[in-house]
Amino acid sequence: MTPALKSYEQFVNWVQNDMKKDRFLVNRKIFSVVLWCLILPSLILIVLFALRKYQWIGNVRYADLIIFLPPFAYALYSLWPTIREVPKVFRKGGLNALLDESLKEVEWREKTSTKMKDELKLTPKEWDLVAFHLRADLQRMTQQNRYMSILACVVLFFMFQFLDLGAGNEVVLDAGAANLVKAWVDQFSQWSVQVFSLALFSSLFYLSGLQFQRYLNRYLVCIERVQMDSVR
């Protein structure tokens, strides 16, 4: 085992022990996103398709809206803590709220960097190697998160198009000249719901992946703080 690998392994083990509670919260958030934004819409899609195939129900004009409900409900649930704090932010002022959050973050960085320096006991060169590899991992995670978000969005898009539970173009063809505008508006509303649901799902999936990068970036700042003391 090379010295760089050994140093980075010590750092990774230390971070895993330090963020056990945060790691559990992040894993739960990612599982919730996959459950509410991918698994539940897929199950609803399969159920509606089976009901339509066996002619237990007719064409479901607002099937896209029904499939969109679980991601929308989870988005409201995720944003509720932020929405609840909006009146407090207006009372204190946005800048004061940000400064209070910055003070808490500085306190955490100083405490964590001191603890990291005392427990790991790495040389300045080893700290440089750990910082280098952590930056490389953060770049890799960013690219992987973008790839997975786009892939999940494309899969959901083809599920919508393949199953085609809405009325689709048949509404335009059967409507006749008198009701052509109304049929076009109905079709456009279904299409807009699809686009909005895909955008919301991809955003939630991407932001959930950013949680890991956010936590690791905080430890990268702590490493840079330790390097400042080493230089001095």
Coordinates of C-alpha atoms in Angstrom, one line a residue:
M1 CA 0.0 0.0 0.0
T2 CA 1.4 3.4 -1.1
P3 CA 1.7 6.2 1.5
A4 CA -0.9 8.3 -0.4
L5 CA -3.4 5.4 -0.4
K6 CA -2.8 4.7 3.3
S7 CA -3.3 8.4 4.2
Y8 CA -6.5 8.6 2.2
E9 CA -7.8 5.4 3.7
Q10 CA -7.2 6.8 7.2
F11 CA -9.1 10.0 6.2
V12 CA -12.0 8.0 4.6
N13 CA -12.3 5.9 7.7
W14 CA -12.3 9.0 10.0
V15 CA -14.9 10.7 7.9
Q16 CA -17.2 7.6 7.9
N17 CA -17.0 7.5 11.7
D18 CA -17.5 11.2 12.1
M19 CA -20.6 11.5 9.9
K20 CA -22.5 8.4 10.8
K21 CA -25.6 10.4 11.8
D22 CA -25.4 12.6 8.7
R23 CA -24.8 9.7 6.5
F24 CA -28.0 8.0 7.7
L25 CA -30.0 11.1 7.0
V26 CA -28.5 11.5 3.5
N27 CA -29.2 7.8 2.7
R28 CA -32.7 8.2 3.9
K29 CA -33.3 11.3 1.7
I30 CA -31.9 9.5 -1.4
F31 CA -34.1 6.5 -0.7
S32 CA -37.1 8.7 -0.3
V33 CA -36.4 10.4 -3.6
V34 CA -36.1 7.1 -5.4
L35 CA -39.2 5.8 -3.7
W36 CA -41.5 8.8 -4.3
C37 CA -40.1 10.0 -7.6
L38 CA -39.4 6.7 -9.4
I39 CA -40.8 3.6 -7.7
L40 CA -44.3 4.9 -6.9
P41 CA -44.8 6.6 -10.3
S42 CA -43.7 3.4 -12.0
L43 CA -46.1 1.3 -9.9
I44 CA -49.0 3.7 -10.7
L45 CA -48.1 3.6 -14.3
I46 CA -48.1 -0.3 -14.4
V47 CA -51.4 -0.4 -12.5
L48 CA -53.1 2.1 -14.9
F49 CA -51.7 0.3 -17.9
A50 CA -53.0 -3.1 -16.7
L51 CA -56.4 -1.7 -15.9
R52 CA -56.6 -0.1 -19.4
K53 CA -55.2 -3.3 -21.1
Y54 CA -57.9 -5.5 -19.6
Q55 CA -60.5 -2.9 -20.3
W56 CA -61.4 -2.4 -16.6
I57 CA -61.2 1.3 -17.2
G58 CA -61.2 3.5 -20.4
N59 CA -58.7 6.1 -21.5
V60 CA -57.3 8.0 -18.5
R61 CA -57.1 11.6 -19.7
Y62 CA -55.2 12.9 -16.7
A63 CA -53.0 9.9 -16.1
D64 CA -49.9 12.1 -16.3
L65 CA -51.3 14.2 -13.4
I66 CA -51.9 11.1 -11.3
I67 CA -48.4 9.8 -11.9
F68 CA -47.0 13.2 -11.0
L69 CA -48.7 13.4 -7.6
P70 CA -46.1 11.3 -5.6
P71 CA -43.1 13.5 -6.7
F72 CA -45.1 16.6 -6.1
A73 CA -46.2 15.5 -2.6
Y74 CA -42.5 14.6 -1.8
A75 CA -41.4 18.0 -3.1
L76 CA -43.8 19.8 -0.8
Y77 CA -42.7 17.6 2.1
S78 CA -39.0 18.4 1.4
L79 CA -39.6 22.1 1.1
W80 CA -41.9 22.4 4.1
P81 CA -39.0 23.2 6.6
T82 CA -37.8 25.9 4.3
I83 CA -41.3 27.3 3.8
R84 CA -41.9 27.3 7.5
E85 CA -38.8 29.4 8.1
V86 CA -39.7 32.1 5.5
P87 CA -41.6 34.3 8.0
K88 CA -38.7 34.2 10.4
V89 CA -36.3 35.2 7.6
F90 CA -38.5 38.2 6.7
R91 CA -38.6 39.2 10.4
K92 CA -34.9 39.0 10.9
G93 CA -33.8 39.9 7.4
G94 CA -32.3 37.6 4.9
L95 CA -28.7 38.8 5.5
N96 CA -28.9 38.3 9.3
A97 CA -30.2 34.8 8.8
L98 CA -27.3 34.0 6.4
L99 CA -24.8 35.4 8.8
D100 CA -26.2 33.3 11.7
E101 CA -25.9 30.2 9.5
S102 CA -22.3 31.2 8.6
L103 CA -21.4 31.5 12.3
K104 CA -22.6 28.0 12.9
E105 CA -20.7 26.7 9.9
V106 CA -17.5 28.4 11.0
E107 CA -17.9 26.9 14.5
W108 CA -18.3 23.4 13.0
R109 CA -15.3 23.8 10.7
E110 CA -13.0 24.9 13.5
K111 CA -14.1 22.1 15.8
T112 CA -13.9 19.5 13.0
S113 CA -10.5 20.6 11.7
T114 CA -9.0 20.6 15.2
K115 CA -10.4 17.2 15.8
M116 CA -9.2 15.9 12.5
K117 CA -5.7 17.3 13.0
D118 CA -5.3 15.8 16.5
E119 CA -6.6 12.3 15.6
L120 CA -5.2 11.7 12.1
K121 CA -1.7 13.1 12.7
L122 CA -0.7 13.3 9.1
T123 CA 2.3 15.2 7.7
P124 CA 1.8 18.3 5.5
K125 CA 2.6 16.3 2.4
E126 CA 0.1 13.7 3.3
W127 CA -2.6 16.4 3.8
D128 CA -1.8 17.7 0.3
L129 CA -2.3 14.2 -1.1
V130 CA -5.6 13.7 0.8
A131 CA -6.9 17.1 -0.5
F132 CA -5.9 16.2 -4.1
H133 CA -7.7 12.9 -4.1
L134 CA -10.7 14.3 -2.4
R135 CA -11.0 17.1 -5.0
A136 CA -10.8 14.4 -7.7
D137 CA -13.5 12.4 -6.1
L138 CA -15.8 15.4 -5.8
Q139 CA -15.4 16.0 -9.6
R140 CA -16.1 12.4 -10.3
M141 CA -19.2 12.5 -8.1
T142 CA -20.4 15.6 -9.9
Q143 CA -20.2 14.0 -13.3
Q144 CA -21.7 10.8 -12.1
N145 CA -24.6 12.7 -10.5
R146 CA -25.4 14.5 -13.7
Y147 CA -25.2 11.3 -15.7
M148 CA -27.6 9.4 -13.4
S149 CA -30.1 12.4 -13.2
I150 CA -30.2 12.6 -17.0
L151 CA -30.5 8.8 -17.4
A152 CA -33.4 8.6 -14.8
C153 CA -35.2 11.5 -16.6
V154 CA -34.8 9.8 -20.0
V155 CA -36.1 6.5 -18.6
L156 CA -39.2 8.2 -17.1
F157 CA -39.8 10.1 -20.4
F158 CA -39.8 6.9 -22.4
M159 CA -42.2 5.3 -19.9
F160 CA -44.6 8.1 -20.5
Q161 CA -44.3 7.9 -24.3
F162 CA -44.4 4.1 -24.5
L163 CA -47.4 3.5 -22.3
D164 CA -49.2 6.6 -23.5
L165 CA -52.0 6.5 -21.0
G166 CA -53.4 9.8 -22.0
A167 CA -55.8 10.4 -24.8
G168 CA -53.0 11.5 -27.1
N169 CA -53.6 12.4 -30.7
E170 CA -56.8 10.4 -30.8
V171 CA -58.5 13.3 -29.0
V172 CA -57.5 15.7 -31.8
L173 CA -58.6 13.3 -34.5
D174 CA -62.0 12.5 -33.0
A175 CA -62.8 16.0 -31.9
G176 CA -63.7 17.4 -35.3
A177 CA -63.3 20.9 -36.6
A178 CA -65.6 22.6 -34.1
N179 CA -63.8 21.3 -31.0
L180 CA -60.3 21.2 -32.4
V181 CA -59.1 24.1 -30.3
K182 CA -60.4 22.5 -27.1
A183 CA -58.8 19.2 -28.0
W184 CA -55.5 20.9 -28.7
V185 CA -55.7 22.7 -25.3
D186 CA -56.3 19.4 -23.5
Q187 CA -53.4 17.8 -25.3
F188 CA -51.1 20.7 -24.5
S189 CA -52.1 20.6 -20.8
Q190 CA -51.2 16.9 -20.6
W191 CA -47.9 17.6 -22.4
S192 CA -47.1 20.5 -20.0
V193 CA -47.8 18.2 -17.0
Q194 CA -45.3 15.7 -18.4
V195 CA -42.6 18.3 -18.9
F196 CA -43.1 19.8 -15.5
S197 CA -43.1 16.4 -13.7
L198 CA -39.9 15.3 -15.6
A199 CA -38.2 18.6 -14.6
L200 CA -39.3 18.3 -11.0
F201 CA -38.2 14.6 -10.8
S202 CA -34.8 15.3 -12.4
S203 CA -34.2 18.3 -10.1
L204 CA -35.1 16.3 -7.0
F205 CA -32.8 13.4 -8.1
Y206 CA -29.9 15.8 -8.9
L207 CA -30.3 17.7 -5.6
S208 CA -30.4 14.5 -3.6
G209 CA -27.1 13.4 -5.2
L210 CA -25.6 16.8 -4.3
Q211 CA -26.0 16.0 -0.6
F212 CA -23.0 13.7 -0.6
Q213 CA -20.9 16.3 -2.4
R214 CA -22.0 19.0 0.1
Y215 CA -20.9 16.9 3.1
L216 CA -17.5 15.9 1.5
N217 CA -16.9 19.5 0.4
R218 CA -17.2 20.6 4.1
Y219 CA -14.5 18.2 5.0
L220 CA -12.4 19.5 2.2
V221 CA -12.6 22.9 3.7
C222 CA -11.5 21.5 7.0
I223 CA -8.5 19.9 5.3
E224 CA -7.6 23.3 3.8
R225 CA -7.9 24.8 7.3
V226 CA -5.5 22.2 8.7
Q227 CA -3.1 23.0 5.8
M228 CA -3.1 26.6 6.8
D229 CA -1.9 25.7 10.2
S230 CA 0.8 23.4 8.7
V231 CA 2.1 26.3 6.6
R232 CA 2.3 28.6 9.6

